[in-house]
CSV table of C-alpha atoms in Angstrom, one decimal:
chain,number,residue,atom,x,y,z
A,1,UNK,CA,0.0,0.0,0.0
A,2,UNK,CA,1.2,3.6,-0.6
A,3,UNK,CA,1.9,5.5,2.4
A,4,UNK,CA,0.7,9.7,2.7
A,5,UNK,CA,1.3,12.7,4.8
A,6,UNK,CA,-1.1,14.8,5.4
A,7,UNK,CA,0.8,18.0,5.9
A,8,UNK,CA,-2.0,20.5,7.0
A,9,UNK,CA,-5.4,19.5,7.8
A,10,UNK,CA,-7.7,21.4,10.5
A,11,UNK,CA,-8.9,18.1,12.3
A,12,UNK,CA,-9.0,20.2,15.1
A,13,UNK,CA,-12.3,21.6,14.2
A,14,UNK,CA,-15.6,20.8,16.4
A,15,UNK,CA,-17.1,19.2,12.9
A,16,UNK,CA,-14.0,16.1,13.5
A,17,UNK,CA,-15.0,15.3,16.8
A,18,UNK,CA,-17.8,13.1,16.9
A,19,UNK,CA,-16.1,10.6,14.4
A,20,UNK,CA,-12.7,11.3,15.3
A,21,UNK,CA,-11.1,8.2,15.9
A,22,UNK,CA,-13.0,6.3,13.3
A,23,UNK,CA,-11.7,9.1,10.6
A,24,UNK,CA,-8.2,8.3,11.7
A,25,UNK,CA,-9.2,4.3,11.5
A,26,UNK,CA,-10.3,5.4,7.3
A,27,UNK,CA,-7.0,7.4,7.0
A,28,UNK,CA,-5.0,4.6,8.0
A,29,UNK,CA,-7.1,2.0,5.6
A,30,UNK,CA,-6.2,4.3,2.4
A,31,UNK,CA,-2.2,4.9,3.6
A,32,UNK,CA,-2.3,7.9,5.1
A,33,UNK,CA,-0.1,7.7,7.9
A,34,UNK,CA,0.7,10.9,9.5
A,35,UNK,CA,-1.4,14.2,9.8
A,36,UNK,CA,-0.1,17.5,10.7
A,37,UNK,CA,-2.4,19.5,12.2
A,38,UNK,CA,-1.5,23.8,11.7
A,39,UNK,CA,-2.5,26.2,14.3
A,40,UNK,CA,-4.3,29.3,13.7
A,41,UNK,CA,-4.2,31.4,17.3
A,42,UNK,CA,-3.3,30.4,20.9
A,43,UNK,CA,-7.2,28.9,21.8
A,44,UNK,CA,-7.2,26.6,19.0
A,45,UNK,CA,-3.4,25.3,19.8
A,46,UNK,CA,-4.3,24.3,22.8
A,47,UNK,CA,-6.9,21.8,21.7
A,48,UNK,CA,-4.2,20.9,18.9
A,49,UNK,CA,-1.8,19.7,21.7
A,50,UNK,CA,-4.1,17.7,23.1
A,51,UNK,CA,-4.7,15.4,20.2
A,52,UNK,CA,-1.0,15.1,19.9
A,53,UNK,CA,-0.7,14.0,23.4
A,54,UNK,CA,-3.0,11.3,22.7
A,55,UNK,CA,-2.6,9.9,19.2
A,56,UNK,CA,0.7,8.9,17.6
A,57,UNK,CA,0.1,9.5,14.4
A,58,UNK,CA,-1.1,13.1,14.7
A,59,UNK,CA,1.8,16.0,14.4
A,60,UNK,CA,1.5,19.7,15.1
A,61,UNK,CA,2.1,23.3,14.0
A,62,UNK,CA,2.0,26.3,16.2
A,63,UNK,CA,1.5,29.9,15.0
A,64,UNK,CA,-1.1,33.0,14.4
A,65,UNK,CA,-2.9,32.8,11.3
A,66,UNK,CA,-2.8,36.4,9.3
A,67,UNK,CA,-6.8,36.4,9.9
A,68,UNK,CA,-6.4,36.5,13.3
A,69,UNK,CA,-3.2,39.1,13.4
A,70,UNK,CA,-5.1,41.8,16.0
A,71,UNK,CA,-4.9,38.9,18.5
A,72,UNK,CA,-1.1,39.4,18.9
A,73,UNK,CA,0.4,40.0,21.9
A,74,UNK,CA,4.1,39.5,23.8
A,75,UNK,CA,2.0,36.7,25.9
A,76,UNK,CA,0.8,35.0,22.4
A,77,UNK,CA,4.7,35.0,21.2
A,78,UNK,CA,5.9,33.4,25.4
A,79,UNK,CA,3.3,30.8,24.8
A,80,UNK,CA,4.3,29.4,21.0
A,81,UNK,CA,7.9,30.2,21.9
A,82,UNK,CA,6.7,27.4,25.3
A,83,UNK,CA,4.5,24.7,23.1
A,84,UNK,CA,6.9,24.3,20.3
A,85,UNK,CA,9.4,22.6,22.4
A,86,UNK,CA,7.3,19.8,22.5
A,87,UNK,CA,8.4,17.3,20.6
A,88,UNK,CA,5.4,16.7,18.1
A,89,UNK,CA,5.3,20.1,17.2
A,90,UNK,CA,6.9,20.6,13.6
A,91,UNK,CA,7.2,23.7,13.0
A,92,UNK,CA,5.6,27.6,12.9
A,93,UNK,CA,2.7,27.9,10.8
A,94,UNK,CA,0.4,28.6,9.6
A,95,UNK,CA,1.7,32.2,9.4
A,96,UNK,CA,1.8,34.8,6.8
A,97,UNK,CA,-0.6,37.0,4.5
A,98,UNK,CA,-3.7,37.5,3.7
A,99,UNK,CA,-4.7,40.2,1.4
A,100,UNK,CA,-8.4,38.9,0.6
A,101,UNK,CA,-10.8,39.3,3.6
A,102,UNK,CA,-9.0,42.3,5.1
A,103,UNK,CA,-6.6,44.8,3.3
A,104,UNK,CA,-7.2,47.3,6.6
A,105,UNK,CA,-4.5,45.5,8.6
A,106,UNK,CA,-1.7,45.1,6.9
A,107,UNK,CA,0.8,46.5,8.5
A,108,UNK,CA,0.0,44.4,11.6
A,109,UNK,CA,-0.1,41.2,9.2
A,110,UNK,CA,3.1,41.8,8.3
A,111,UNK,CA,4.4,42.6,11.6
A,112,UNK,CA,3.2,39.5,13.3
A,113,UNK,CA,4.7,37.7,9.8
A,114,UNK,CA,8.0,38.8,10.7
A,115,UNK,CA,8.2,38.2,14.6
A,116,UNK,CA,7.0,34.9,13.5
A,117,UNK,CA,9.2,34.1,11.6
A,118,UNK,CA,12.0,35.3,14.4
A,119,UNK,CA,10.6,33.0,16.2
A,120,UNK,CA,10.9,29.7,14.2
A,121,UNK,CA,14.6,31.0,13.4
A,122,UNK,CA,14.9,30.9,17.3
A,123,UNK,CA,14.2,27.4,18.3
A,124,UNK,CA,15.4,26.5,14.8
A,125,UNK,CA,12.2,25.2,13.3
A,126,UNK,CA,9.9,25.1,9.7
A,127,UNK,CA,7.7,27.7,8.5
A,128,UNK,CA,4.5,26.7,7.1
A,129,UNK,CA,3.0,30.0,4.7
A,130,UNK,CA,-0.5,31.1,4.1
A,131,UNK,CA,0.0,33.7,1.3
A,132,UNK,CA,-2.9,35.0,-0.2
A,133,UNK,CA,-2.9,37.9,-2.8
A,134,UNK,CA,0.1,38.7,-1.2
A,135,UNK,CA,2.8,37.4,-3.2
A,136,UNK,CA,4.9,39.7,-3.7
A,137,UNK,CA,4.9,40.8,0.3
A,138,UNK,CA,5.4,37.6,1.4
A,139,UNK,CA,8.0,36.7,-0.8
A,140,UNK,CA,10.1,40.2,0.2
A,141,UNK,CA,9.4,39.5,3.9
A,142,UNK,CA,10.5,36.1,3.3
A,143,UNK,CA,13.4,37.2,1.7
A,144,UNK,CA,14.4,40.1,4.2
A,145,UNK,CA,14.3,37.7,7.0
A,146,UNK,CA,16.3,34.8,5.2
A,147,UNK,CA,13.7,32.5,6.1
A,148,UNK,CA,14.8,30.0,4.4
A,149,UNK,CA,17.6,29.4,7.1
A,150,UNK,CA,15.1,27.3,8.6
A,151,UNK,CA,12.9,26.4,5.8
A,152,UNK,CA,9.6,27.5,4.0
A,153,UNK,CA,6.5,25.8,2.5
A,154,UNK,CA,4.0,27.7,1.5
A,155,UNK,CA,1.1,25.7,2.0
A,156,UNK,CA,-1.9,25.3,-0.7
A,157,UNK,CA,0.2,27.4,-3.3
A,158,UNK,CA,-1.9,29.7,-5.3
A,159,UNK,CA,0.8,31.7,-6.9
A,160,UNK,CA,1.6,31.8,-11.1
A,161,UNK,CA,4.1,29.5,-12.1
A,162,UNK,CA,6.7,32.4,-12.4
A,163,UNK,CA,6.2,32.7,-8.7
A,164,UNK,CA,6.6,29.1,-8.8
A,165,UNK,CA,10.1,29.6,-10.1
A,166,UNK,CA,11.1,32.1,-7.4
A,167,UNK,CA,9.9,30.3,-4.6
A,168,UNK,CA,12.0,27.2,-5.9
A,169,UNK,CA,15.0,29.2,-6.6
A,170,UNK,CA,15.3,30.2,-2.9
A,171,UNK,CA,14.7,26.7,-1.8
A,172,UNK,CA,11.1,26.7,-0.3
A,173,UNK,CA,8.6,24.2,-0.7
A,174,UNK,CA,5.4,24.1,-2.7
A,175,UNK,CA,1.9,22.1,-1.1
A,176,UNK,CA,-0.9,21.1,-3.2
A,177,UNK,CA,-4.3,20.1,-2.4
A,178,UNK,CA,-7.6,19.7,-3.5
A,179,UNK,CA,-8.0,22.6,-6.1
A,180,UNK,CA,-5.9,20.4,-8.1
A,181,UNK,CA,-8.8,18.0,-9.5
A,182,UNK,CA,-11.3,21.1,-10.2
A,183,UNK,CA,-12.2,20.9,-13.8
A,184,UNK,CA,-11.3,24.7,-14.5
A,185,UNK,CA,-8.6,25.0,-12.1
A,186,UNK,CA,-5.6,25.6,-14.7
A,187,UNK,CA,-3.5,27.6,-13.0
A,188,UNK,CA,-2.8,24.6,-10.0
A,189,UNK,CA,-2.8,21.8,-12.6
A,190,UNK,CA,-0.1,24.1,-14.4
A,191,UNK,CA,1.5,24.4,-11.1
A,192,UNK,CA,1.3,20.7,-10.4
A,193,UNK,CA,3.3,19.9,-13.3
A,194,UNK,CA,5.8,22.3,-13.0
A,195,UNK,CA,6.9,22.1,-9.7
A,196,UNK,CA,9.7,19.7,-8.7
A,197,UNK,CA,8.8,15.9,-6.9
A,198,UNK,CA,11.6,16.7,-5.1
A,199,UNK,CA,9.4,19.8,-3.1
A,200,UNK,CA,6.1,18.8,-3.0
A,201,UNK,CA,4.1,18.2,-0.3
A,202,UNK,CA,0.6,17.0,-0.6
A,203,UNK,CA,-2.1,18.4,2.0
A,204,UNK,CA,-6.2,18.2,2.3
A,205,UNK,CA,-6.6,22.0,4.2
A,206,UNK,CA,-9.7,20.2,5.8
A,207,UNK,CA,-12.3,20.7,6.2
A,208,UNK,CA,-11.6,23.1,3.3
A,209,UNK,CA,-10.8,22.4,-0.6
A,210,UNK,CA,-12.5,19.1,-1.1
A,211,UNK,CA,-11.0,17.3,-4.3
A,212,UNK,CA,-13.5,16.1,-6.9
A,213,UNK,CA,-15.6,13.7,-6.6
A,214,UNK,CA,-16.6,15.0,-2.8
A,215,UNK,CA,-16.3,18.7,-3.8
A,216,UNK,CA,-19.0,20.8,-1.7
A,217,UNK,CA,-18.8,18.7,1.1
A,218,UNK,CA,-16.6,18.4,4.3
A,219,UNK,CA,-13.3,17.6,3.3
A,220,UNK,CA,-11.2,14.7,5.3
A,221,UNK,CA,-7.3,13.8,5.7
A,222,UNK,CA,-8.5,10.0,4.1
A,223,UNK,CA,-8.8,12.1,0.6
A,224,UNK,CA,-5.0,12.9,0.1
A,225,UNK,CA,-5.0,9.5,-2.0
A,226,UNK,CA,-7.1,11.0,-4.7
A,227,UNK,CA,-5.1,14.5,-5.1
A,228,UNK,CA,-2.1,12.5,-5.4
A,229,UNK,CA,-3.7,10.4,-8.4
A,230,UNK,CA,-4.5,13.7,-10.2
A,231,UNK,CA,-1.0,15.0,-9.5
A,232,UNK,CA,0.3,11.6,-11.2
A,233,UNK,CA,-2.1,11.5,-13.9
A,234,UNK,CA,-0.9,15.4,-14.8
A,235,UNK,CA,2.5,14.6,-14.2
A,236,UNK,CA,2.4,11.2,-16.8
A,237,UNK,CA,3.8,8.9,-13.3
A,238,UNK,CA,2.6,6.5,-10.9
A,239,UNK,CA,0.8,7.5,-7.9
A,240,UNK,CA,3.1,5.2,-6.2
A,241,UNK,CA,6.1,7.8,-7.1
A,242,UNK,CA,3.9,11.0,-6.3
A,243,UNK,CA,3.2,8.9,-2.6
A,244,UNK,CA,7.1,8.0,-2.1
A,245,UNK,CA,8.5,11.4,-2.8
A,246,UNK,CA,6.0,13.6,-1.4
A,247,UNK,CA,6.1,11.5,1.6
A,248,UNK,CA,9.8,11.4,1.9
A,249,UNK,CA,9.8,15.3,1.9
A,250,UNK,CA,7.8,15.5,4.5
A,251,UNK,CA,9.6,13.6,6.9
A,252,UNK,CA,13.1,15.3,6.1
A,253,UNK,CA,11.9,19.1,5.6
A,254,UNK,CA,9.7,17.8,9.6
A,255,UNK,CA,12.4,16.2,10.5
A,256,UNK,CA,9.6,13.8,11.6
A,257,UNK,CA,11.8,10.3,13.2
């Protein structure tokens, strides 16, 4: 059987609980091994490091999502700079920009951004990014700080395949998810192609994104199987390559043991 990481997938949420171990028992039936759960403020991180505690398979990041920049503080930064000594918890993420639902804060998203990033250069961990409509910001912050010291994935990549190129030239990684088996998504099948096996992760974003056939409906970690068939079938290789690779990279750019 081919073996997956999930790289970012909200099973946090209060729509997981119910079923939660039974959703775990599917994930392990179609290969998916590992899930890494991504913070998004200090509430929610909480709950995330209390599922690590208590399954094995289940990984964490730790961070303030650019939505919820106005909730930074100096006691947000003591208690991420804390919880990420624990041993399940990956890296920083997800951090970065978001240009979409609120352009009126933007100096404070980018502020955050940076301290963030600070951070993960600190205890000398991985940056998971969420950049959106804010490439060219996120790339210069990313570039100022010399992120990549650390490393860089910018998860659920929405960015041209030129940006492609740039992010690959400074050595960050690219993460792909379900908005690659939308019929009229050609800009993520283009970037699905392009991008090199060598650093791609694959990721669900649930309960977000659903790939085709379950699109509209609550997405689930157990569905990383059929993203990497599309990426395979776009790519002209086996899924069993796009599984090995991607699941390699995850495991060295984690440095999951």
């Amino acid at each position: 059987m081919n073996t997956f990481i999930d790289t970012h997938s909200h099973i946090d949420m209060e729509e997981f609980q119910e079923n939660f171990s039974e959703m775990l028992d599917k994930c392990k039936e179609v290969g998916v091994e590992k899930v890494i759960i991504p913070g998004v403020n200090v509430e929610d991180t909480k709950r995330i490091i209390d599922l690590i505690d208590k399954y094995d398979n289940l990984y964490a990041l730790v961070g303030l999502h650019p939505e919820e920049a106005s909730k930074w503080n100096d006691e947000s930064l003591d208690y991420f700079r804390e919880v990420s000594k624990h041993k399940k918890v990956l890296g920083i993420g997800e951090i970065g920009l978001d240009y979409y639902w609120d352009k009126g804060n933007i100096e404070l998203q980018r502020e955050v951004l940076i301290k963030q990033i600070e951070l993960a250069k600190e205890i000398n961990k991985p940056i998971v990014i969420h950049d959106r409509d804010a490439h060219m910001d996120t790339m210069r912050i990313l570039k100022e700080t010399n992120a990549k010291e650390v490393g860089v994935v910018l998860h659920c990549f929405s960015g041209s395949v030129e940006f492609l190129n740039e992010c690959i030239n400074e050595g960050f990684y690219i993460s792909l998810g379900g908005v690659v088996t939308f019929k009229n998504a050609h800009k993520p099948k283009e970037i699905a192609k392009a991008v090199p096996l060598d650093r791609l992760f694959l990721e669900t974003d649930a309960p977000y994104m659903t790939p085709v056939p379950y699109r509209g409906t609550t997405n689930y970690p157990y569905y990383i199987p059929l993203i990497a068939q599309q990426i395979a079938e776009l790519r002209g290789i086996t899924v069993e390559e796009v599984a090995k690779v991607t699941t390699e990279n995850a495991l060295r750019f984690f440095n999951i043991l």
